[in-house]
Amino acid sequence: MQITFETKPYPTLETEALVTYIFEGDDPIQARVADIDRAAGGLLKKLATSGELTGKTLEFTLLHAPAGLKAERLLLIGAGKRDQFNVATLRKIAGAAARSLKAKSVKNFAFLANGGLSPEDTAQAIAEGLIAGDFETDKYKTDKKADKRIDSVAMVGFSDSEKPAAEKGLTRGQIIADSQNFTRDLVNEPSNKLTPRVLAEKAEAMAKEAGLAVDILDEKRIADLKMGALLSVAQGSVEPPRVIVVTYTPAKAKSDAPVIGLVGKAVTFDTGGISIKPADGMEKMKYDMAGGATMLGVMRALAALKPNVKVIGVVPATENMPGGKAQKPGDIQTAMSGKTIEVLNTDAEGRLILADAITYAKQLGATHLVDAATLTGAIVVALANINVGVFGSADQSWTDKLLASARATGEKMWQLPMDDEYREFIKGSFADIQNIGTGKGGGSITGAWFIREFAGDTPWIHLDIAGTAWNDDAKPWLAKGPTGVSLRTLVHLVSTF
Ligand code: BES
Ligand code: ZN
Ligand code: ZN
């Protein structure tokens, strides 16, 4: 999708549709929409008075052949109350506009900014919404007639003095949304098309194109590093594991600057292993690599945004399969760190592969860690599919920084407690620790505590994205399937250094 700035007065634009947003309130016909209303002979005011046009969030009003405009259609989208308006709402508005118009086979339209946010934030949010909204998960459909995409969007409504900031926002939004779609593309791949080796190849190709350093550890190097926890998961599959390491180094890093380690779970398919999952819904476990795909997408964005801090992405990739060589409940494994683990449930495999990846990220020099993983079904019980679960180590200032980035980008995240009492749940009977908690409840927290044991004193955050990385149903602004959640927060977090 091409997005350009258009300086022609919007009433004269010959386009398939002119889209803008209105705020809920006593009079939703404000600012530029008031000009349109005058040109249209008061039609919009009339709709507002009758109660048809209110400005409620994502209310859609589509008018054909609007008087006073050269556009074929006028699409007004509700933005809710002005004092609650934010980038997340504008992103949804832009995404919903793209999705509804392409469903009507519109290919080109104009989007009129109608205030509410700074020019930079406005342009960024519109670009992000449009590009993410245009993404479809129809790669494997052969009927290309159904392949509807938006070709181009003209952004209008920025004055000459606002233009430089808006241009900056547009570029940033394009980079971020393209990277989010890169992540979503990976997550959407079925496991027969995306094995750990294929994921590594795709990561390598991305890194080379983006100008990032990349190192792919094969099964031999993984064994040489004694990554026993990762290998224990991989041993049940005929597909060998990989550890993908992608590094961004800034041109001028300060010597005392932090080094951020981004670790992402990439189980390209999770059957549960010998502790096998029920058949019902198992097909969804192709998205068990969403954490890894997110970190690769973040690295791709950082290569273009060039922040001032070094970032190392570490993605352990494996299948979790039952089989003659698979690990069995009760098996004791030695992780790379030397800690011994009693594997009580082979379906709690994400924490095993993260354990070694975190140890390796620290060995590579990471001073601050974030991991993202589709780790537990329990996080869906706690937070449904609304919030990402956030878990932190003792260094709350690091977690607060991430939560601030989540708020700034409008990604919903919620911190859960990590009291020492929960740590007791994973104390091992026959090894140092066990991979599931004894007793009932707190499954997401015990999972987090397991990973924290390997982060040690290094400031660390764990994001449980099991409930939020996949949309079971399409939203007006986003297709069914992978969401790319937490990429924007992480890009923002890294950009604050
Ligand atoms: N990949 C799953 C978690 C998951 C569940 C992701 C639902 C997405 C949707 C993970 O490996 C897993 O199976 N976790 C177990 C942990 C349990 C055995 C302690 C779970 O949540 O049941
Ligand atoms: Zn599992
Ligand atoms: Zn899993």
Coordinates of C-alpha atoms and ligand atoms in Angstrom, one line a residue:
M1 CA 0.0 0.0 0.0
Q2 CA 1.3 3.4 -1.0
I3 CA 0.6 6.3 1.4
T4 CA 1.4 9.8 0.2
F5 CA 0.6 13.3 1.4
E6 CA -1.8 15.3 -0.7
T7 CA -1.8 19.1 -0.5
K8 CA -4.7 19.8 -2.9
P9 CA -7.8 21.0 -1.0
Y10 CA -9.7 17.9 0.0
P11 CA -13.1 19.0 -1.5
T12 CA -11.4 18.9 -5.0
L13 CA -9.9 15.4 -4.6
E14 CA -11.2 12.9 -7.1
T15 CA -11.0 9.8 -5.1
E16 CA -13.1 6.7 -4.5
A17 CA -13.7 7.8 -0.9
L18 CA -12.8 10.5 1.5
V19 CA -12.5 9.2 5.1
T20 CA -12.4 11.1 8.3
Y21 CA -13.4 10.9 11.9
I22 CA -15.8 12.8 14.2
F23 CA -15.9 13.2 17.9
E24 CA -18.8 12.3 20.2
G25 CA -20.3 15.3 22.0
D26 CA -23.0 18.0 21.8
D27 CA -22.0 18.7 18.2
P28 CA -20.1 16.0 16.4
I29 CA -19.9 18.3 13.3
Q30 CA -16.7 20.1 14.1
A31 CA -13.5 21.4 12.5
R32 CA -13.0 20.2 8.9
V33 CA -16.2 18.1 9.0
A34 CA -18.1 21.4 9.6
D35 CA -16.7 22.7 6.3
I36 CA -17.8 19.5 4.6
D37 CA -21.2 19.9 6.1
R38 CA -21.6 23.5 4.8
A39 CA -20.6 22.3 1.3
A40 CA -23.1 19.5 1.6
G41 CA -25.9 21.9 2.5
G42 CA -26.2 20.9 6.2
L43 CA -26.8 17.2 5.5
L44 CA -24.4 16.1 8.3
K45 CA -26.0 18.4 10.9
K46 CA -29.3 16.9 10.0
L47 CA -28.1 13.4 10.5
A48 CA -26.6 14.5 13.8
T49 CA -29.8 16.1 15.0
S50 CA -31.8 13.0 14.1
G51 CA -29.4 10.9 16.2
E52 CA -28.0 8.9 13.3
L53 CA -24.6 10.5 13.5
T54 CA -23.2 10.6 17.0
G55 CA -19.5 10.1 16.8
K56 CA -19.6 7.0 19.1
T57 CA -16.4 5.0 18.7
L58 CA -16.3 3.2 15.4
E59 CA -19.8 4.2 14.3
F60 CA -19.8 4.1 10.5
T61 CA -21.7 6.5 8.3
L62 CA -21.2 6.1 4.5
L63 CA -22.6 8.7 2.1
H64 CA -22.5 8.3 -1.6
A65 CA -22.0 11.1 -4.1
P66 CA -21.7 13.7 -1.3
A67 CA -22.6 17.2 -2.4
G68 CA -19.7 19.7 -2.3
L69 CA -17.0 17.0 -2.7
K70 CA -15.4 15.5 -5.7
A71 CA -15.0 12.2 -3.8
E72 CA -17.3 9.3 -4.8
R73 CA -18.0 8.5 -1.1
L74 CA -17.7 10.2 2.3
L75 CA -17.0 7.8 5.2
L76 CA -17.4 9.3 8.6
I77 CA -16.1 7.2 11.5
G78 CA -16.9 7.8 15.2
A79 CA -13.9 8.6 17.3
G80 CA -15.6 8.6 20.7
K81 CA -15.1 11.5 23.2
R82 CA -12.3 13.9 22.3
D83 CA -10.7 13.8 25.8
Q84 CA -10.4 10.0 25.6
F85 CA -9.1 10.0 22.0
N86 CA -5.7 8.4 21.6
V87 CA -3.4 6.7 19.1
A88 CA -5.0 3.4 19.6
T89 CA -8.4 4.7 18.7
L90 CA -7.1 6.5 15.6
R91 CA -5.3 3.3 14.5
K92 CA -8.5 1.3 14.8
I93 CA -10.4 3.9 12.8
A94 CA -7.8 3.8 10.0
G95 CA -7.7 0.0 10.1
A96 CA -11.5 -0.2 10.0
A97 CA -11.7 2.2 7.1
A98 CA -9.2 0.2 5.1
R99 CA -11.0 -3.1 5.8
S100 CA -14.5 -1.8 5.1
L101 CA -13.6 0.0 2.0
K102 CA -11.6 -2.8 0.4
A103 CA -14.6 -5.1 1.1
K104 CA -16.4 -2.8 -1.2
S105 CA -13.6 -3.2 -3.8
V106 CA -12.3 0.3 -3.2
K107 CA -8.6 0.5 -4.2
N108 CA -7.7 4.1 -3.6
F109 CA -9.0 6.6 -1.0
A110 CA -8.1 9.7 0.9
F111 CA -7.9 10.0 4.7
L112 CA -8.5 13.4 6.2
A113 CA -6.9 14.1 9.6
N114 CA -9.4 15.9 11.8
G115 CA -7.3 16.9 14.8
G116 CA -7.2 15.4 18.3
L117 CA -3.5 14.5 18.4
S118 CA -0.2 15.9 17.3
P119 CA 0.5 15.8 13.6
E120 CA 3.3 13.3 14.1
D121 CA 1.2 10.9 16.2
T122 CA -1.8 11.4 13.9
A123 CA 0.2 10.4 10.7
Q124 CA 1.9 7.5 12.5
A125 CA -1.4 6.1 13.9
I126 CA -3.1 6.4 10.6
A127 CA -0.3 4.7 8.7
E128 CA -0.1 1.9 11.3
G129 CA -3.8 1.3 11.2
L130 CA -4.1 1.3 7.4
I131 CA -1.2 -1.1 6.8
A132 CA -2.1 -3.5 9.6
G133 CA -5.8 -3.3 8.6
D134 CA -4.9 -4.2 5.0
F135 CA -3.1 -7.4 6.0
E136 CA -5.0 -10.6 5.2
T137 CA -4.3 -14.2 6.1
D138 CA -5.3 -15.5 2.7
K139 CA -1.8 -16.5 1.5
Y140 CA -2.8 -20.1 0.9
K141 CA -6.2 -19.4 -0.8
T142 CA -6.0 -20.0 -4.5
D143 CA -9.0 -17.9 -5.4
K144 CA -7.3 -14.6 -6.1
K145 CA -10.6 -12.9 -6.9
A146 CA -11.1 -12.7 -3.2
D147 CA -7.7 -11.1 -2.8
K148 CA -8.8 -7.6 -2.0
R149 CA -6.1 -5.0 -1.1
I150 CA -5.9 -1.2 -0.9
D151 CA -3.5 0.2 -3.5
S152 CA -3.0 3.7 -2.3
V153 CA -4.1 6.2 0.4
A154 CA -3.6 10.0 0.2
M155 CA -3.3 11.7 3.6
V156 CA -4.8 15.1 3.7
G157 CA -5.4 17.8 6.3
F158 CA -1.9 18.7 7.3
S159 CA -0.8 22.3 6.9
D160 CA 2.7 23.2 5.5
S161 CA 4.1 23.8 8.9
E162 CA 2.7 20.4 10.2
K163 CA 4.1 18.5 7.3
P164 CA 7.6 17.7 8.5
A165 CA 6.3 16.2 11.7
A166 CA 3.6 14.3 9.9
E167 CA 6.2 13.0 7.4
K168 CA 8.3 11.7 10.3
G169 CA 5.2 10.0 11.8
L170 CA 4.3 8.4 8.5
T171 CA 7.7 6.9 8.0
R172 CA 7.8 5.6 11.5
G173 CA 4.3 4.2 11.2
Q174 CA 5.1 2.5 7.9
I175 CA 8.2 0.8 9.4
I176 CA 6.4 -0.4 12.5
A177 CA 3.3 -1.7 10.7
D178 CA 5.4 -3.4 7.9
S179 CA 7.4 -5.1 10.7
Q180 CA 4.2 -6.1 12.5
N181 CA 2.9 -7.6 9.3
F182 CA 6.2 -9.4 8.8
T183 CA 5.6 -11.0 12.3
R184 CA 2.0 -11.8 11.5
D185 CA 3.1 -13.5 8.2
L186 CA 5.4 -15.8 10.1
V187 CA 2.8 -16.6 12.8
N188 CA 0.2 -17.4 10.2
E189 CA 2.5 -20.0 8.6
P190 CA 1.4 -23.6 9.3
S191 CA 3.9 -25.9 10.9
N192 CA 4.5 -27.9 7.8
K193 CA 5.6 -24.8 6.0
L194 CA 7.5 -23.2 8.9
T195 CA 9.8 -25.6 10.7
P196 CA 12.6 -24.3 13.0
R197 CA 15.0 -24.5 10.1
V198 CA 12.7 -22.5 7.8
L199 CA 12.1 -19.9 10.5
A200 CA 15.9 -19.6 10.8
E201 CA 16.3 -19.2 7.0
K202 CA 13.6 -16.5 7.0
A203 CA 15.2 -14.7 9.9
E204 CA 18.5 -14.8 8.2
A205 CA 17.1 -13.4 5.0
M206 CA 15.4 -10.6 6.9
A207 CA 18.5 -9.8 8.9
K208 CA 20.7 -9.6 5.7
E209 CA 18.2 -7.4 4.0
A210 CA 17.8 -5.1 7.0
G211 CA 21.5 -4.9 7.6
L212 CA 21.5 -6.8 11.0
A213 CA 24.1 -9.2 12.1
V214 CA 22.8 -12.8 12.3
D215 CA 24.0 -16.1 13.7
I216 CA 22.1 -19.3 13.4
L217 CA 23.0 -22.0 15.9
D218 CA 22.4 -25.5 14.6
E219 CA 21.9 -28.6 16.6
K220 CA 25.6 -29.3 16.9
R221 CA 26.4 -25.8 18.3
I222 CA 23.3 -26.0 20.6
A223 CA 24.7 -29.3 22.0
D224 CA 28.2 -27.8 22.3
L225 CA 26.7 -25.0 24.4
K226 CA 25.0 -27.7 26.6
M227 CA 21.5 -26.2 26.1
G228 CA 20.0 -29.3 27.7
A229 CA 16.6 -27.7 28.4
L230 CA 16.1 -26.7 24.7
L231 CA 17.4 -30.1 23.5
S232 CA 15.1 -32.0 25.8
V233 CA 12.1 -30.4 24.0
A234 CA 13.6 -30.8 20.5
Q235 CA 14.6 -34.5 21.0
G236 CA 11.0 -35.7 20.3
S237 CA 11.0 -34.3 16.8
V238 CA 12.7 -35.3 13.5
E239 CA 13.1 -31.6 12.8
P240 CA 16.3 -30.2 14.4
P241 CA 16.1 -27.1 16.6
R242 CA 17.7 -23.8 15.9
V243 CA 18.7 -20.8 18.0
I244 CA 18.4 -17.6 16.0
V245 CA 20.5 -14.7 17.1
V246 CA 20.0 -11.3 15.4
T247 CA 22.0 -8.3 16.6
Y248 CA 21.5 -4.5 16.1
T249 CA 24.5 -2.4 17.0
P250 CA 24.1 1.4 16.9
A251 CA 26.6 3.5 15.1
K252 CA 27.6 5.3 18.3
A253 CA 26.8 3.4 21.5
K254 CA 28.0 4.7 24.8
S255 CA 30.3 2.3 26.6
D256 CA 28.1 2.2 29.7
A257 CA 24.9 1.9 27.8
P258 CA 22.6 -1.1 28.5
V259 CA 22.4 -4.0 26.1
I260 CA 18.9 -5.2 25.7
G261 CA 18.2 -8.9 25.2
L262 CA 14.9 -9.8 23.5
V263 CA 14.1 -13.4 23.8
G264 CA 11.1 -15.0 22.0
K265 CA 9.6 -18.5 22.3
A266 CA 9.4 -20.1 18.9
V267 CA 7.8 -23.6 19.2
T268 CA 6.8 -24.0 15.6
F269 CA 4.2 -26.6 16.7
D270 CA 3.3 -27.6 20.2
T271 CA 1.6 -31.0 20.4
G272 CA 2.3 -31.0 24.2
G273 CA 4.8 -33.9 23.6
I274 CA 4.1 -37.1 25.7
S275 CA 1.8 -35.0 27.9
I276 CA -0.2 -34.6 24.7
K277 CA -2.8 -31.9 24.2
P278 CA -6.4 -32.7 23.3
A279 CA -7.2 -32.8 19.5
D280 CA -9.8 -30.1 19.8
G281 CA -8.2 -26.8 18.9
M282 CA -4.7 -28.3 18.6
E283 CA -4.3 -26.8 15.1
K284 CA -3.9 -23.4 16.8
M285 CA -0.6 -24.5 18.3
K286 CA 1.1 -23.4 15.1
Y287 CA 1.1 -19.9 16.7
D288 CA 3.2 -21.1 19.6
M289 CA 6.1 -19.3 17.9
A290 CA 4.5 -15.9 18.1
G291 CA 6.9 -14.7 20.8
G292 CA 9.9 -15.4 18.5
A293 CA 8.2 -13.9 15.5
T294 CA 7.5 -10.8 17.5
M295 CA 11.2 -10.4 18.5
L296 CA 12.2 -10.9 14.8
G297 CA 9.7 -8.2 13.8
V298 CA 11.0 -5.9 16.5
M299 CA 14.6 -6.4 15.2
R300 CA 13.5 -5.6 11.7
A301 CA 11.9 -2.4 12.8
L302 CA 14.9 -1.4 14.8
A303 CA 17.2 -1.8 11.9
A304 CA 15.3 1.0 10.1
L305 CA 14.6 3.2 13.1
K306 CA 18.2 3.1 14.4
P307 CA 17.8 3.7 18.1
N308 CA 20.9 4.4 20.3
V309 CA 21.1 1.2 22.1
K310 CA 22.4 -2.3 21.3
V311 CA 19.8 -5.0 21.0
I312 CA 20.3 -8.7 20.8
G313 CA 17.3 -10.9 19.7
V314 CA 17.6 -14.5 20.7
V315 CA 14.9 -16.9 19.4
P316 CA 15.0 -20.6 20.4
A317 CA 13.1 -22.6 17.8
T318 CA 11.9 -26.2 18.0
E319 CA 8.9 -28.4 17.6
N320 CA 7.4 -30.1 20.7
M321 CA 6.5 -33.6 19.5
P322 CA 5.7 -37.0 21.1
G323 CA 7.8 -39.9 19.6
G324 CA 10.1 -42.7 20.5
K325 CA 12.9 -40.3 21.5
A326 CA 10.7 -37.7 23.2
Q327 CA 11.3 -36.7 26.8
K328 CA 8.9 -38.2 29.3
P329 CA 7.3 -36.9 32.5
G330 CA 9.8 -37.3 35.4
D331 CA 12.9 -36.9 33.2
I332 CA 15.6 -34.7 34.7
Q333 CA 17.5 -32.3 32.4
T334 CA 20.4 -30.1 32.9
A335 CA 20.0 -26.6 31.5
M336 CA 22.9 -24.5 30.0
S337 CA 23.1 -22.6 33.3
G338 CA 23.9 -25.9 35.1
K339 CA 20.5 -25.9 37.0
T340 CA 18.7 -29.3 36.9
I341 CA 15.0 -29.5 36.0
E342 CA 12.5 -32.1 36.6
V343 CA 10.1 -32.2 33.7
L344 CA 6.8 -33.1 35.2
N345 CA 4.8 -32.1 32.2
T346 CA 6.3 -32.1 28.7
D347 CA 3.6 -29.5 27.6
A348 CA 5.3 -26.9 29.8
E349 CA 8.0 -26.7 27.1
G350 CA 8.1 -22.9 26.5
R351 CA 9.8 -22.2 29.8
L352 CA 12.4 -24.9 29.1
I353 CA 13.6 -23.4 25.8
L354 CA 13.4 -19.8 27.2
A355 CA 15.6 -20.9 30.1
D356 CA 18.6 -21.7 27.8
A357 CA 17.9 -18.8 25.5
I358 CA 18.0 -16.4 28.4
T359 CA 21.2 -17.9 29.7
Y360 CA 22.7 -17.4 26.2
A361 CA 21.4 -13.8 25.9
K362 CA 23.2 -13.0 29.2
Q363 CA 26.3 -14.7 28.0
L364 CA 26.2 -12.5 24.8
G365 CA 26.1 -9.5 27.1
A366 CA 22.5 -8.6 27.6
T367 CA 22.1 -6.4 30.7
H368 CA 18.3 -6.0 30.5
L369 CA 16.0 -8.8 29.3
V370 CA 12.5 -9.0 27.9
D371 CA 11.0 -12.3 26.8
A372 CA 7.7 -12.8 24.9
A373 CA 6.0 -16.1 24.8
T374 CA 2.7 -17.9 24.3
L375 CA 3.4 -19.5 27.6
T376 CA 0.2 -20.5 29.4
G377 CA -3.4 -21.1 28.8
A378 CA -3.9 -19.8 32.4
I379 CA -3.2 -16.2 31.2
V380 CA -6.4 -16.5 29.1
V381 CA -8.3 -17.3 32.3
A382 CA -6.8 -14.4 34.1
L383 CA -6.9 -11.7 31.4
A384 CA -8.9 -13.1 28.6
N385 CA -7.8 -12.0 25.1
I386 CA -7.6 -8.4 26.2
N387 CA -4.4 -7.8 28.1
V388 CA -0.9 -9.1 27.7
G389 CA 0.3 -10.6 31.0
V390 CA 3.4 -8.7 32.4
F391 CA 5.8 -10.2 34.9
G392 CA 8.9 -8.6 36.3
S393 CA 11.9 -9.2 38.4
A394 CA 12.8 -7.2 41.5
D395 CA 13.8 -4.2 39.4
Q396 CA 10.4 -2.6 39.1
S397 CA 11.8 0.5 37.3
W398 CA 12.5 -1.7 34.2
T399 CA 9.0 -3.1 34.3
D400 CA 7.6 0.4 34.7
K401 CA 9.4 1.6 31.7
L402 CA 7.8 -1.2 29.6
L403 CA 4.4 -0.4 31.0
A404 CA 4.8 3.2 30.1
S405 CA 5.7 2.2 26.5
A406 CA 2.6 0.0 26.4
R407 CA 0.4 2.9 27.5
A408 CA 2.1 5.3 25.0
T409 CA 1.5 2.9 22.1
G410 CA -2.0 1.8 23.3
E411 CA -1.2 -1.9 23.7
K412 CA -3.1 -3.3 26.7
M413 CA -0.8 -4.9 29.2
W414 CA -1.3 -5.8 32.9
Q415 CA 1.3 -6.7 35.5
L416 CA 0.7 -9.7 37.7
P417 CA 2.3 -10.4 41.1
M418 CA 5.6 -12.3 41.6
D419 CA 5.6 -12.8 45.4
D420 CA 8.2 -15.2 46.7
E421 CA 5.5 -17.5 47.9
Y422 CA 4.8 -18.5 44.3
R423 CA 8.4 -19.5 43.8
E424 CA 7.8 -22.3 46.3
F425 CA 5.4 -23.9 43.8
I426 CA 8.3 -24.9 41.5
K427 CA 10.8 -26.1 44.1
G428 CA 12.0 -29.5 42.9
S429 CA 11.6 -32.7 44.7
F430 CA 14.3 -34.6 42.7
A431 CA 16.0 -31.7 40.9
D432 CA 16.7 -28.0 41.5
I433 CA 13.4 -27.0 40.0
Q434 CA 10.4 -28.6 38.4
N435 CA 8.7 -27.2 35.2
I436 CA 5.2 -27.0 36.6
G437 CA 3.8 -25.8 39.9
T438 CA 2.5 -28.2 42.6
G439 CA -0.9 -27.3 43.8
K440 CA -3.6 -25.4 42.1
G441 CA -3.8 -22.0 40.5
G442 CA -1.4 -19.3 39.5
G443 CA -0.2 -21.2 36.4
S444 CA 1.0 -18.1 34.6
I445 CA 2.9 -16.9 37.6
T446 CA 4.7 -20.2 38.2
G447 CA 5.6 -20.2 34.5
A448 CA 7.1 -16.8 34.9
W449 CA 8.9 -17.7 38.1
F450 CA 10.5 -20.7 36.3
I451 CA 12.0 -18.3 33.6
R452 CA 13.0 -15.8 36.3
E453 CA 15.2 -18.4 37.9
F454 CA 17.4 -18.2 34.8
A455 CA 17.3 -14.4 34.4
G456 CA 18.8 -14.3 37.9
D457 CA 19.7 -10.7 39.0
T458 CA 19.5 -9.3 35.5
P459 CA 16.5 -7.0 35.1
W460 CA 13.9 -9.0 33.3
I461 CA 10.4 -8.8 32.0
H462 CA 8.2 -11.7 30.8
L463 CA 5.3 -11.1 28.5
D464 CA 2.7 -13.9 28.3
I465 CA 1.0 -13.3 24.9
A466 CA -0.9 -16.7 24.8
G467 CA -4.2 -14.8 25.0
T468 CA -3.5 -11.9 22.7
A469 CA -1.2 -13.0 19.9
W470 CA -4.1 -14.6 18.0
N471 CA -7.5 -13.2 17.1
D472 CA -10.1 -16.0 16.9
D473 CA -12.4 -13.7 15.1
A474 CA -11.7 -10.8 12.7
K475 CA -12.0 -7.3 14.3
P476 CA -13.3 -4.4 12.2
W477 CA -9.7 -3.1 12.1
L478 CA -7.7 -6.4 12.0
A479 CA -8.0 -9.7 10.2
K480 CA -8.7 -13.0 12.0
G481 CA -5.4 -14.7 13.1
P482 CA -2.1 -13.3 14.2
T483 CA -2.1 -9.8 15.8
G484 CA 1.6 -9.0 16.3
V485 CA 0.9 -7.8 19.8
S486 CA 3.7 -6.3 21.9
L487 CA 5.9 -5.4 18.9
R488 CA 4.9 -1.7 19.1
T489 CA 5.5 -1.6 22.9
L490 CA 9.0 -3.1 22.5
V491 CA 10.0 -0.8 19.6
H492 CA 8.9 2.1 21.7
L493 CA 10.8 0.8 24.8
V494 CA 14.0 0.4 22.9
S495 CA 13.5 3.9 21.3
T496 CA 13.5 5.6 24.7
F497 CA 17.2 5.0 25.3
Ligands
BES1 N1 1.8 -23.2 24.2 C1 1.1 -23.5 25.4 C2 0.3 -22.4 26.0 C3 -0.8 -21.9 25.2 C4 -2.1 -22.2 25.5 C5 -0.6 -21.0 24.1 C6 -3.2 -21.7 24.8 C7 -1.7 -20.5 23.4 C8 -2.9 -20.9 23.7 C9 2.1 -24.0 26.5 O1 3.3 -24.6 26.0 C10 1.4 -24.9 27.3 O2 1.0 -25.9 26.9 N2 1.3 -24.6 28.6 C11 0.6 -25.4 29.5 C12 1.3 -25.3 30.8 C13 0.9 -26.3 31.8 C14 1.3 -27.7 31.4 C15 1.5 -26.0 33.2 C16 -0.8 -24.9 29.7 O3 -1.0 -23.7 29.6 O4 -1.7 -25.7 29.8
ZN2 ZN 3.0 -26.7 25.7
ZN3 ZN 3.8 -24.1 24.0

